[in-house]
PDB file of C-alpha atoms in Angstrom:
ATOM      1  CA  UNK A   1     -18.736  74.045 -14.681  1.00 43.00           C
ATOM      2  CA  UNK A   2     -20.747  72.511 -17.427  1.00 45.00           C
ATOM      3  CA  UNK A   3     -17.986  72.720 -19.563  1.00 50.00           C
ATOM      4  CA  UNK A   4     -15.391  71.332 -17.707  1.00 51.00           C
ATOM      5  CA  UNK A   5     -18.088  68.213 -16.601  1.00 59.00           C
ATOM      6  CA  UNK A   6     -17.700  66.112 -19.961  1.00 55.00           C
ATOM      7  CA  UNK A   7     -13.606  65.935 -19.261  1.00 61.00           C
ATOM      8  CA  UNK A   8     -15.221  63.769 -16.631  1.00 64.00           C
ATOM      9  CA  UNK A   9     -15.660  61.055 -19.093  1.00 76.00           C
ATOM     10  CA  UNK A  10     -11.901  59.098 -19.469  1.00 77.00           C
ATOM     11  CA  UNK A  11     -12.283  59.051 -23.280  1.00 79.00           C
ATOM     12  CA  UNK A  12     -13.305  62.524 -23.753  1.00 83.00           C
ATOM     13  CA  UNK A  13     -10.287  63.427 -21.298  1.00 85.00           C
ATOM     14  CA  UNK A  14      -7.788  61.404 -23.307  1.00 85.00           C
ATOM     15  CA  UNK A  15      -9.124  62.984 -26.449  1.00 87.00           C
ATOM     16  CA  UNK A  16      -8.863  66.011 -25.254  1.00 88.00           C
ATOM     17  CA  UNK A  17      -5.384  65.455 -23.410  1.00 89.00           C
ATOM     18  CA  UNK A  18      -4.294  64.468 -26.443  1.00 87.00           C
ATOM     19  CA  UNK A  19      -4.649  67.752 -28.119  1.00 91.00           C
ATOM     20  CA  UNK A  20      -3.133  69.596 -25.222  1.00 93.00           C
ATOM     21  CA  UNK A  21      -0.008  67.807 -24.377  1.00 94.00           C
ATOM     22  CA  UNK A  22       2.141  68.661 -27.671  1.00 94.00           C
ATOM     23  CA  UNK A  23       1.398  72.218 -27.703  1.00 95.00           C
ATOM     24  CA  UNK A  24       1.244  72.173 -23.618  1.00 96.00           C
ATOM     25  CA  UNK A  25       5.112  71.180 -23.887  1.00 96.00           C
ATOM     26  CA  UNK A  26       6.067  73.773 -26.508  1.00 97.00           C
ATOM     27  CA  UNK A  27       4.556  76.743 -24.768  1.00 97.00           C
ATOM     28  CA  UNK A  28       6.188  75.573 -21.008  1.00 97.00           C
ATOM     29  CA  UNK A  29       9.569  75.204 -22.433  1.00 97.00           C
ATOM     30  CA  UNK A  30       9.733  78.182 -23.792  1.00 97.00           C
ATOM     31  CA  UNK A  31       8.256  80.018 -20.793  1.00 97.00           C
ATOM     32  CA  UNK A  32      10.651  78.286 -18.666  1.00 97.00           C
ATOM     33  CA  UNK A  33      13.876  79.530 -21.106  1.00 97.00           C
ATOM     34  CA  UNK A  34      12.653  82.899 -20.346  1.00 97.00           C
ATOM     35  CA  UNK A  35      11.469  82.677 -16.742  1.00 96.00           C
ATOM     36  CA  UNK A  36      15.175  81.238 -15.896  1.00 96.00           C
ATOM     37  CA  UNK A  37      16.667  84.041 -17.875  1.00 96.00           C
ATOM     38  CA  UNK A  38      14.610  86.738 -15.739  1.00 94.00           C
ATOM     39  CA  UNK A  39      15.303  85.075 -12.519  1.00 93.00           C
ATOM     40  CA  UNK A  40      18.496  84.361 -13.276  1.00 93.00           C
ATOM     41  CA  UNK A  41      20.003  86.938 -15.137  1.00 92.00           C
ATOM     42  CA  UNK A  42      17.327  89.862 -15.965  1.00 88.00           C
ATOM     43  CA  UNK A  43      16.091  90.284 -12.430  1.00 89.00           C
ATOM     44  CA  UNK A  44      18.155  92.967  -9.596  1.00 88.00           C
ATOM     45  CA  UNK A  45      19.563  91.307  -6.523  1.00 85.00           C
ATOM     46  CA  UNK A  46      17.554  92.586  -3.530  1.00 83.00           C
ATOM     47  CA  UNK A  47      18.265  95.142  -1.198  1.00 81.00           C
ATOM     48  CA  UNK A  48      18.322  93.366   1.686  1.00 80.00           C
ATOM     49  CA  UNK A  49      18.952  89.950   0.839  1.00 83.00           C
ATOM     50  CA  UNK A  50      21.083  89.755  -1.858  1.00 84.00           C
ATOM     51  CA  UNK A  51      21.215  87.349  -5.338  1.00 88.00           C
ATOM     52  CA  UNK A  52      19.273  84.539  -2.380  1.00 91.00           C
ATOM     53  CA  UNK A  53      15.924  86.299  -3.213  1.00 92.00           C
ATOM     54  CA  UNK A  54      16.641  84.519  -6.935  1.00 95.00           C
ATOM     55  CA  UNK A  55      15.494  81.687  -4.660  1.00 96.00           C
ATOM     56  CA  UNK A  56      11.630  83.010  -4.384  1.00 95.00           C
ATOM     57  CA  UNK A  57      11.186  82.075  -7.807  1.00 96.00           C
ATOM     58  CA  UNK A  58      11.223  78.605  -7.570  1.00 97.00           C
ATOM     59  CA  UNK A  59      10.198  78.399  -4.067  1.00 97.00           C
ATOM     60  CA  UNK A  60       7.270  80.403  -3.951  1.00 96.00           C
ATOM     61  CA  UNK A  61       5.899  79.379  -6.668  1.00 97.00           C
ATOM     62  CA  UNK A  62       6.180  75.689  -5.722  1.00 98.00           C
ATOM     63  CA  UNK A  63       4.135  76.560  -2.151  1.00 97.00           C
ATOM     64  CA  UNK A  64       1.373  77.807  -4.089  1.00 97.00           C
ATOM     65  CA  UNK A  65       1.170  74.315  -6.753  1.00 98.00           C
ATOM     66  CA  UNK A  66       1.774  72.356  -3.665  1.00 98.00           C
ATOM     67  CA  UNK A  67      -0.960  73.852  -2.650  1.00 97.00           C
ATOM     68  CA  UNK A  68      -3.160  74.011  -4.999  1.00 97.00           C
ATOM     69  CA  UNK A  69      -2.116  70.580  -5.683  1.00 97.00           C
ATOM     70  CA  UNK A  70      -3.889  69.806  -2.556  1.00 98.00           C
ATOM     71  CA  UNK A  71      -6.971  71.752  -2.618  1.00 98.00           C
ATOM     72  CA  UNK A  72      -7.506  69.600  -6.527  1.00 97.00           C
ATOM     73  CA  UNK A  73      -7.071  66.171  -4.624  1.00 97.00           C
ATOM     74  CA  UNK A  74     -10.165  67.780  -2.336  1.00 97.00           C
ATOM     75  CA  UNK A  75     -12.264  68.308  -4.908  1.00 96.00           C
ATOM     76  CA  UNK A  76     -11.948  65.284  -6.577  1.00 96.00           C
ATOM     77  CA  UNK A  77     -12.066  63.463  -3.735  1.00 96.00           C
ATOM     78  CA  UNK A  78     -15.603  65.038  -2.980  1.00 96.00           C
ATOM     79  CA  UNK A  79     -16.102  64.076  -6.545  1.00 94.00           C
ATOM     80  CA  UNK A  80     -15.042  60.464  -5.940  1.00 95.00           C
ATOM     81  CA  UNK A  81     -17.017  59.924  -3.056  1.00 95.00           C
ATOM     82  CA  UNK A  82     -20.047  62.017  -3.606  1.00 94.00           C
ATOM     83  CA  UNK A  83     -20.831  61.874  -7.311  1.00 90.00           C
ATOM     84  CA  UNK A  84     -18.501  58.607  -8.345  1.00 88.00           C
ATOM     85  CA  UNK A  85     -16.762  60.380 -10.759  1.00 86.00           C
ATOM     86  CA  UNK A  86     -15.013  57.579 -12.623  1.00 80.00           C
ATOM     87  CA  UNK A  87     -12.125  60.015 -13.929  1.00 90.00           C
ATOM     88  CA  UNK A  88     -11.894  61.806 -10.363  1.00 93.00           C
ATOM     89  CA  UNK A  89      -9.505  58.208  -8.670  1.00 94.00           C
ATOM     90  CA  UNK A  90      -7.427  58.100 -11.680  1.00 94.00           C
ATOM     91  CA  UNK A  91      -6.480  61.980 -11.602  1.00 95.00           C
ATOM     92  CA  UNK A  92      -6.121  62.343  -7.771  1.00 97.00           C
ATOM     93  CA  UNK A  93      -3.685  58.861  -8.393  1.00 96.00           C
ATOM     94  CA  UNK A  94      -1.775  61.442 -10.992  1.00 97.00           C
ATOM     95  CA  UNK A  95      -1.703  64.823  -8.864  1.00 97.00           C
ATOM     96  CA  UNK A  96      -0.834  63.617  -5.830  1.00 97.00           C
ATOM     97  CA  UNK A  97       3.158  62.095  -6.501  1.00 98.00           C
ATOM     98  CA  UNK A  98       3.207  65.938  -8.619  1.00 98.00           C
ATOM     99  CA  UNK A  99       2.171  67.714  -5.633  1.00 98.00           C
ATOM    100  CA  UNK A 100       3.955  65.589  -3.602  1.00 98.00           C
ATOM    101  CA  UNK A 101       7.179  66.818  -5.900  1.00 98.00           C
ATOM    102  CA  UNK A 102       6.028  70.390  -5.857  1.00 98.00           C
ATOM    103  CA  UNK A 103       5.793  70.420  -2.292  1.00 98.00           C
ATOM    104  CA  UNK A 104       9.417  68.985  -1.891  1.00 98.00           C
ATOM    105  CA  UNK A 105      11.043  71.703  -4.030  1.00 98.00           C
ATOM    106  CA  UNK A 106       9.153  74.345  -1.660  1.00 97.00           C
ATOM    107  CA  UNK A 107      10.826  72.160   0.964  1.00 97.00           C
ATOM    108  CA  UNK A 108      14.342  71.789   0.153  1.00 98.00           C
ATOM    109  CA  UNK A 109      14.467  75.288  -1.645  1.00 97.00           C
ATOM    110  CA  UNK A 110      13.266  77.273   1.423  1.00 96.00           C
ATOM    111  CA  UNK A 111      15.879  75.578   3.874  1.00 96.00           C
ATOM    112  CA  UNK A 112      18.479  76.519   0.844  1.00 96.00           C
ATOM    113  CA  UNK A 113      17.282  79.977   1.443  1.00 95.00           C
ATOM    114  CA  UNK A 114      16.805  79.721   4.846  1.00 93.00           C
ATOM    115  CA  UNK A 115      20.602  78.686   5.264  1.00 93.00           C
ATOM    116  CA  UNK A 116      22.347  82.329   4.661  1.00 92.00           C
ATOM    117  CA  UNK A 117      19.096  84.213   5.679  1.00 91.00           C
ATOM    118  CA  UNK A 118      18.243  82.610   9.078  1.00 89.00           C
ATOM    119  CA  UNK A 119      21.447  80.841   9.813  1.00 90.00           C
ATOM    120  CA  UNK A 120      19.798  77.207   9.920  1.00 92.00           C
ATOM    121  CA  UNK A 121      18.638  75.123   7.205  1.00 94.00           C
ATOM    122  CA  UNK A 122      15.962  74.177   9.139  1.00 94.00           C
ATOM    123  CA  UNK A 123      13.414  75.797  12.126  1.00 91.00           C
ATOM    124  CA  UNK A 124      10.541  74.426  13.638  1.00 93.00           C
ATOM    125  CA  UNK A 125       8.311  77.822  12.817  1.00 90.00           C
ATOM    126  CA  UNK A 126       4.582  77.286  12.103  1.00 92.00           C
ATOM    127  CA  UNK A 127       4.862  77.837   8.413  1.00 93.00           C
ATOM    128  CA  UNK A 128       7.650  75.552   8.138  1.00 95.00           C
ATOM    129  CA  UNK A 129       5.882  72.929  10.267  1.00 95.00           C
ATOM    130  CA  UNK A 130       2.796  72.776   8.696  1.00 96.00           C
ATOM    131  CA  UNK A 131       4.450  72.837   4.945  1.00 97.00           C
ATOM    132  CA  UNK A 132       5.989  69.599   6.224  1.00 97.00           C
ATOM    133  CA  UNK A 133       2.584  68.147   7.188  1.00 97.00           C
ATOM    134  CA  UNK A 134       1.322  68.689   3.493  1.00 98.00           C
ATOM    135  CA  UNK A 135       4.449  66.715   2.096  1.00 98.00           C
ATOM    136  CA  UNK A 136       3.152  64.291   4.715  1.00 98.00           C
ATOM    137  CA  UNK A 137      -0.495  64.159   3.585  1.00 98.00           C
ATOM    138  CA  UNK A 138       0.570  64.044   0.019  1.00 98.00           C
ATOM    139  CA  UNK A 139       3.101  60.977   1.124  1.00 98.00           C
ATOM    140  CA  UNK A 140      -0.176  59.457   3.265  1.00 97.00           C
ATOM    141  CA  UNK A 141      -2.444  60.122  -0.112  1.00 97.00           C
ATOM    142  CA  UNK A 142       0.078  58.401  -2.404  1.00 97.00           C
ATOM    143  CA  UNK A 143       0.258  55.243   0.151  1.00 97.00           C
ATOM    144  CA  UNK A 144      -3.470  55.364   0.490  1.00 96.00           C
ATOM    145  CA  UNK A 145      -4.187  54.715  -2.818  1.00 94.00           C
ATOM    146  CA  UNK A 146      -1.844  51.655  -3.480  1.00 93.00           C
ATOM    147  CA  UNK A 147      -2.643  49.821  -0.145  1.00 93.00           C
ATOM    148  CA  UNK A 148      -5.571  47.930  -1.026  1.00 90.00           C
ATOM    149  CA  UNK A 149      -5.743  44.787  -3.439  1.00 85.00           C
ATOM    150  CA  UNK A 150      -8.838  46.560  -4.904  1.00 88.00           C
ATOM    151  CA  UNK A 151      -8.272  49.967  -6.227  1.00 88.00           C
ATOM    152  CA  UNK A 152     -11.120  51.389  -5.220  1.00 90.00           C
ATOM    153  CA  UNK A 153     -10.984  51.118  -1.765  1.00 94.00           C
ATOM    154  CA  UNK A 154      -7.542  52.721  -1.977  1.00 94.00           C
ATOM    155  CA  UNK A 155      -8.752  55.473  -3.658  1.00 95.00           C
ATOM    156  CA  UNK A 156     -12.249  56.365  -1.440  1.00 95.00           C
ATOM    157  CA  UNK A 157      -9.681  55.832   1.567  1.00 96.00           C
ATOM    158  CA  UNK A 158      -7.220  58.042   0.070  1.00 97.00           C
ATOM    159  CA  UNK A 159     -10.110  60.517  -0.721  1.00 97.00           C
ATOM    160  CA  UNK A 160     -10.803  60.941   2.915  1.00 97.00           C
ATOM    161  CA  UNK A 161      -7.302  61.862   3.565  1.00 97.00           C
ATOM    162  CA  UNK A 162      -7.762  64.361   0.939  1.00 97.00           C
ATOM    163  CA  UNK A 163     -10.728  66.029   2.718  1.00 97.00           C
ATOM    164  CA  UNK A 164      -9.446  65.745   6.315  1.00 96.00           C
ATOM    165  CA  UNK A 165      -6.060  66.982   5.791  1.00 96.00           C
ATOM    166  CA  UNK A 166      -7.752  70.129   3.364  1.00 96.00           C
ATOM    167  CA  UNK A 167      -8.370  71.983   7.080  1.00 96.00           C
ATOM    168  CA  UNK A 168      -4.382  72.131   6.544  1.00 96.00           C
ATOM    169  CA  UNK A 169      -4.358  74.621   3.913  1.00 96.00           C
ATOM    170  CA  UNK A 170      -5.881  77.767   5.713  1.00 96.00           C
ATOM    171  CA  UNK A 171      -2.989  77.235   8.364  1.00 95.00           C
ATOM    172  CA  UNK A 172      -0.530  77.408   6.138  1.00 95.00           C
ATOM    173  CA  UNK A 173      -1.916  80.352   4.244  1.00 92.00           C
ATOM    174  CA  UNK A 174      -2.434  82.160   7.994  1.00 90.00           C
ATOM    175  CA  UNK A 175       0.065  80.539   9.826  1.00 89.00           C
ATOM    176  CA  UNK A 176       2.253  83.336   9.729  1.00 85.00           C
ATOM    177  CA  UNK A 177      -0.030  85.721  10.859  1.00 85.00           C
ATOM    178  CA  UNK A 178      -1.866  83.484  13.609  1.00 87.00           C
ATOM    179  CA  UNK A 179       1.835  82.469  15.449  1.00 83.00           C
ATOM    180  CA  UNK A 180       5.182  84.735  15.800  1.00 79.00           C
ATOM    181  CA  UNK A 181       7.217  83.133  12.644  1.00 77.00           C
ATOM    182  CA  UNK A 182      10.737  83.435  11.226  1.00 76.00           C
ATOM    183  CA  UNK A 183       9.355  83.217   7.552  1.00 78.00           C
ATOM    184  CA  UNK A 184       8.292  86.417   6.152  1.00 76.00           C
ATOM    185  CA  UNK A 185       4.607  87.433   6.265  1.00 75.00           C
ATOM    186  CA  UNK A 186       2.412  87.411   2.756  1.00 72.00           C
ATOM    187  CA  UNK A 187       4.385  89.888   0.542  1.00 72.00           C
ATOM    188  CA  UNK A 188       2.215  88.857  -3.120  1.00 70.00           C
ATOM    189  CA  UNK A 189      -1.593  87.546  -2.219  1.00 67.00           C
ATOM    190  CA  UNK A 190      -2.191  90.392   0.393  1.00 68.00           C
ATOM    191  CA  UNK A 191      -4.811  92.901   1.050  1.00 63.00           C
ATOM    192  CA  UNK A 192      -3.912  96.525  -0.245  1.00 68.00           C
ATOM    193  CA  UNK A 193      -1.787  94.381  -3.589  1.00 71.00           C
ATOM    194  CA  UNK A 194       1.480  93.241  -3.671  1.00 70.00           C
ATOM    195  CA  UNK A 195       3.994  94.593  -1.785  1.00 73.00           C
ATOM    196  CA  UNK A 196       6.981  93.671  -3.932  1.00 79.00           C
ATOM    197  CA  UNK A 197       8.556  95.816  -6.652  1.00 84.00           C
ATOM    198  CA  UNK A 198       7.610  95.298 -10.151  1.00 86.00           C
ATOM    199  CA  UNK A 199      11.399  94.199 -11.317  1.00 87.00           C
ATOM    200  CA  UNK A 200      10.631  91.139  -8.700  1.00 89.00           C
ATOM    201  CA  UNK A 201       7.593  90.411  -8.824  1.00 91.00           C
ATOM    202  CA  UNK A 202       7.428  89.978 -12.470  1.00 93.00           C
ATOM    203  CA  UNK A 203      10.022  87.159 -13.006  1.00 94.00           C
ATOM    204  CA  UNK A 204       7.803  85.326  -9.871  1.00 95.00           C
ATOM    205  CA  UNK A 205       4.395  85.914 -11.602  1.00 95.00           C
ATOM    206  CA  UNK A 206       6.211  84.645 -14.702  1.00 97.00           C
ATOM    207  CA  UNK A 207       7.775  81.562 -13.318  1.00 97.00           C
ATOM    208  CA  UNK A 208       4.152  80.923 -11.304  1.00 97.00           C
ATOM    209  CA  UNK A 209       2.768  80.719 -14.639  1.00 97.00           C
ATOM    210  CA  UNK A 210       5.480  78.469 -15.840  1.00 97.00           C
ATOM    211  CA  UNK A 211       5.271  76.154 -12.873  1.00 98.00           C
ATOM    212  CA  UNK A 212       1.399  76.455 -13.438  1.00 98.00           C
ATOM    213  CA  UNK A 213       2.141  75.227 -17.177  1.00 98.00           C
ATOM    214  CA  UNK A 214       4.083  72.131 -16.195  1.00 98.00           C
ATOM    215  CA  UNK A 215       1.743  71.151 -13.024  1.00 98.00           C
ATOM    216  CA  UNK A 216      -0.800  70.539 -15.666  1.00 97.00           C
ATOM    217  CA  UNK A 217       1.152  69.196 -18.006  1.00 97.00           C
ATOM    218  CA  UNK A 218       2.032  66.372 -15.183  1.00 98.00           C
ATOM    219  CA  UNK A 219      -1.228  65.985 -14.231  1.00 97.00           C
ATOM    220  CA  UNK A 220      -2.646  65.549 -17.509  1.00 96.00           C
ATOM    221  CA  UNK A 221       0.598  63.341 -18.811  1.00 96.00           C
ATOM    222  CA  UNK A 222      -0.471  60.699 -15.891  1.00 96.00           C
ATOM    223  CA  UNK A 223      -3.741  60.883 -15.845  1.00 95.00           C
ATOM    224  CA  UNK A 224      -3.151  59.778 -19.515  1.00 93.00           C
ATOM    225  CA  UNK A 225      -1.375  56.342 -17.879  1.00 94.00           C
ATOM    226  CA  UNK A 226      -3.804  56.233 -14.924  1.00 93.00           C
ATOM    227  CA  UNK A 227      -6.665  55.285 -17.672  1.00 91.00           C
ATOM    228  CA  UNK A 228      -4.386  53.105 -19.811  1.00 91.00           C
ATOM    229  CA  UNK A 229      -3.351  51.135 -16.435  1.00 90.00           C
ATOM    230  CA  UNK A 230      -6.307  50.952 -15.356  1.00 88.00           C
ATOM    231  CA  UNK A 231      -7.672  49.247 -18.637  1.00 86.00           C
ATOM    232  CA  UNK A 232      -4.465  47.283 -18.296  1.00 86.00           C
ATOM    233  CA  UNK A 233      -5.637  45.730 -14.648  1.00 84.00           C
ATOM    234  CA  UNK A 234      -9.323  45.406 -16.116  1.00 82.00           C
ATOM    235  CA  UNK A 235      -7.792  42.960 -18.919  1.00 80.00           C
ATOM    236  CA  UNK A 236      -5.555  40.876 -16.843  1.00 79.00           C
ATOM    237  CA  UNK A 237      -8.656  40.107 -14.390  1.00 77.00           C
ATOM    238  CA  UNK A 238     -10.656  39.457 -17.185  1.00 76.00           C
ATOM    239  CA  UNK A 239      -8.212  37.081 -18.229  1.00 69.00           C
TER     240      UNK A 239
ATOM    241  CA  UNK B   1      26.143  86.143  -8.201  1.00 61.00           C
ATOM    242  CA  UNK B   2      28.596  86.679  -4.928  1.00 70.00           C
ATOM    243  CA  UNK B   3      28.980  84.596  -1.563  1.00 77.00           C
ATOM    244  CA  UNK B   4      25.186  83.273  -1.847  1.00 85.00           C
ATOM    245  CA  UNK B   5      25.785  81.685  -5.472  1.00 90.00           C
ATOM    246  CA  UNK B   6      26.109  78.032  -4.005  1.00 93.00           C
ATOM    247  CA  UNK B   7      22.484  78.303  -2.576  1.00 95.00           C
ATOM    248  CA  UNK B   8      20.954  80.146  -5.518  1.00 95.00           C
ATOM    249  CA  UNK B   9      22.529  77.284  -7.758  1.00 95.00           C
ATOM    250  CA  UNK B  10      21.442  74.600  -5.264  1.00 96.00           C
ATOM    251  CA  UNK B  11      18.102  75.846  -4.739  1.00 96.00           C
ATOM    252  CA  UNK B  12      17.446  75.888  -8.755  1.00 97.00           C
ATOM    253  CA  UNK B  13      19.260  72.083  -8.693  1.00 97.00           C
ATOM    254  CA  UNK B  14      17.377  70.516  -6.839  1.00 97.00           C
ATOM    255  CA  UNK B  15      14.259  72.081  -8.612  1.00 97.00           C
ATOM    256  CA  UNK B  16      15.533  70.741 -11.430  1.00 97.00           C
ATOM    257  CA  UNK B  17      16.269  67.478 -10.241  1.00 98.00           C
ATOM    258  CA  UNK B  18      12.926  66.581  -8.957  1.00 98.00           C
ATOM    259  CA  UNK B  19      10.420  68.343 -11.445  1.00 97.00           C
ATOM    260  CA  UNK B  20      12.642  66.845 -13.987  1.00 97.00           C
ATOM    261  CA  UNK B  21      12.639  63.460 -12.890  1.00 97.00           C
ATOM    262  CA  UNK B  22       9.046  63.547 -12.742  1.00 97.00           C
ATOM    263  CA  UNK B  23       8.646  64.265 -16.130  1.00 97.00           C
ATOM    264  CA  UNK B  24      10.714  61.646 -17.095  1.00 97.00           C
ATOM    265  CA  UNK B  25       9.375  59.097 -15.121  1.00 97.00           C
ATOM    266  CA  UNK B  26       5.939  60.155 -15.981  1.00 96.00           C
ATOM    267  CA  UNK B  27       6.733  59.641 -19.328  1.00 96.00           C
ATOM    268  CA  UNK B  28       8.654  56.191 -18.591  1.00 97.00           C
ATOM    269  CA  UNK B  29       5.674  54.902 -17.689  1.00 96.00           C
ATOM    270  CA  UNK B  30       3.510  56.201 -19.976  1.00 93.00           C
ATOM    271  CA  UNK B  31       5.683  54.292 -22.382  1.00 94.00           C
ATOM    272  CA  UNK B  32       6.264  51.132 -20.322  1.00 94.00           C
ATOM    273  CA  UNK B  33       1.936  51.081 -20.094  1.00 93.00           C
ATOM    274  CA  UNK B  34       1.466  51.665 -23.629  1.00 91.00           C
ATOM    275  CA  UNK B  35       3.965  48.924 -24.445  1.00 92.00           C
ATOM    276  CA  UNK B  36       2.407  46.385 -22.256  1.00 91.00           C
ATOM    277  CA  UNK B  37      -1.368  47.244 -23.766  1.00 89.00           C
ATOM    278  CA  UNK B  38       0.294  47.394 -27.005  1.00 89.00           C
ATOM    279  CA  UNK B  39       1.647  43.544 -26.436  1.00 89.00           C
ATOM    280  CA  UNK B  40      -1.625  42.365 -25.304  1.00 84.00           C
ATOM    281  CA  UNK B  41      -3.480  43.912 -28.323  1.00 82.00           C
ATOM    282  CA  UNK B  42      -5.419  46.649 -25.987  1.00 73.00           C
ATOM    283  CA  UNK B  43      -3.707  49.868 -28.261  1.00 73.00           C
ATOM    284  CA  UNK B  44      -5.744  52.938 -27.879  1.00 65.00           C
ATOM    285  CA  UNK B  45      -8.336  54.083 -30.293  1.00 58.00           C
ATOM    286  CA  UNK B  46      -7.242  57.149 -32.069  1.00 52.00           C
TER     287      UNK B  46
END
C-alpha cells in the first residue's frame, strides 16, 4: 500500500504514467491480436451452444472491468472524502465514462448472445436488471461530477454515489444464485475451480487480461488529461 | 462460423465500436488539452 501511496501525488502519477503508457500500448495490442485469434479462430465451438459462446469473451470479461470499474470509483471515493486525496477526483472523473463503456459492451454483447440462446434480446432477470443499474450508477457518477460550477462539490457528490451504489456489486455477483435467473450461474470464479474446459477458458482468461491491459491504459490515458484540465481551469480563474 | 455468425460478428462490433471510440476520444482530448495549455504557455514539465 505504501508503494502505491506516492502515485497519489499528480506529478509523481504523470511521471510515472508517462513511462507506462508507450509500452502499456505495445503489450495490449499485441495481446489483443492474439486474444481475437483464439476467440475467434483457435478456440472449439461449444457443445451446446455453438460458435455464440465466442461471445463470452468479450462479454464476460467486460462484466468483470465494469465491475471492477466500480468497486475503484469506491475506493477512491473513500479516498476523496476521507483522506482528500487530491489525485483520487481526477481518476474517479477518468474511470467512470471507461467503466461506463465497459459496462455497455457487457450490455449490448449479452442481449447479442441472449438473442439465439434465450430467444429475446432482452429479459428482465435479476442479473440482467441489476447490470443495468451499474450502467445507471456509472451514467449518475459521470453527471455527478460535471453538475456543479465548482468541481469539487461534483466530485464529493459523485463520491457518495460511488459508495451507495457499491452495495450493488454483491447482487450482481449473487444475483443468480439468490433469485431463479435465465443467465447461467458462475461457471469461472466458483468454489471447487472453474468449471469450464481448458480450450475455453483459456482464450477468456486471455482476453480478461487483455481487457485488463486496456482498462488501465484508459484510466491512466485520462487521468493524464484530468490533471492537465484541471491546471487548465486553475489558470483561467487565475486569470 | 454457421447460422449464429451475425451475432458473434455483432457482439465483437460493437465491442469494437465503443472501446475503440474511447480510446480515440480519450486521446482527442488529451490532445485538444495539451494544445490549449500549450497556447497559454502552461506546457508540462518533462
Amino acid at each position: 500500500m505504501a508503494d502505491l501511496h506516492f502515485l497519489a501525488n499528480p506529478a509523481r502519477f504523470r511521471r510515472f504514467s508517462q513511462r507506462v503508457v508507450p509500452s502499456l500500448s505495445v503489450a495490449t495490442a499485441l495481446m489483443l491480436a492474439v486474444g481475437l485469434y483464439l476467440a475467434l479462430l483457435q478456440s472449439p465451438p461449444d457443445y451446446q451452444q455453438g460458435d455464440t459462446v465466442r461471445i463470452m469473451f468479450v462479454h464476460v470479461p467486460s462484466a468483470w472491468l465494469a465491475m471492477a470499474g466500480y468497486a475503484l470509483l469506491a475506493g477512491l471515493g473513500a479516498s476523496l472524502l476521507i483522506w482528500r486525496h487530491p489525485l483520487a477526483a481526477l481518476m474517479a472523473r477518468a474511470a467512470a465514462p471507461v467503466g461506463a463503456g465497459f459496462c455497455a459492451v457487457c450490455l449490448l454483447t449479452g442481449s447479442l448472445w441472449g438473442r439465439p440462446m434465450w430467444g429475446a434480446y432482452w429479459v428482465w432477470d435479476a442479473r440482467l436488471t441489476s447490470m443495468l443499474l451499474l450502467f445507471f450508477l456509472y451514467l449518475g457518477h459521470i453527471a455527478l461530477s460535471r453538475a456543479y460550477d465548482e468541481p469539487d462539490r461534483g466530485d464529493r457528490a459523485a463520491a457518495i454515489l460511488a459508495l451507495i451504489g457499491v452495495i450493488n456489486l454483491p447482487i450482481i455477483k449473487f444475483s443468480v444464485d439468490w433469485w431463479n435467473t435465465l443467465h447461467q450461474p458462475a461457471s469461472v470464479a466458483r468454489l471447487g475451480g472453474p468449471s469450464i474446459h481448458p480450450s475455453i477458458l483459456v482464450p477468456l482468461l486471455w482476453m480478461a487480461a487483455t481487457l485488463f491491459l486496456l482498462f488501465v491504459l484508459l484510466v491512466l490515458l485520462r487521468t493524464d488529461t484530468e490533471i492537465d484540465r484541471r491546471r487548465l481551469e486553475n489558470a483561467e480563474q487565475q486569470a | 462460423m454457421s447460422t449464429h455468425a451475425v451475432y458473434v460478428m455483432s457482439a465483437y462490433l460493437v465491442a469494437l465500436v465503443i472501446l475503440g471510440g474511447l480510446l480515440i476520444s480519450s486521446l482527442a482530448a488529451r490532445q485538444r488539452v495539451r494544445r490549449e495549455l500549450s497556447a497559454r504557455g502552461l506546457e508540462r514539465k518533462r
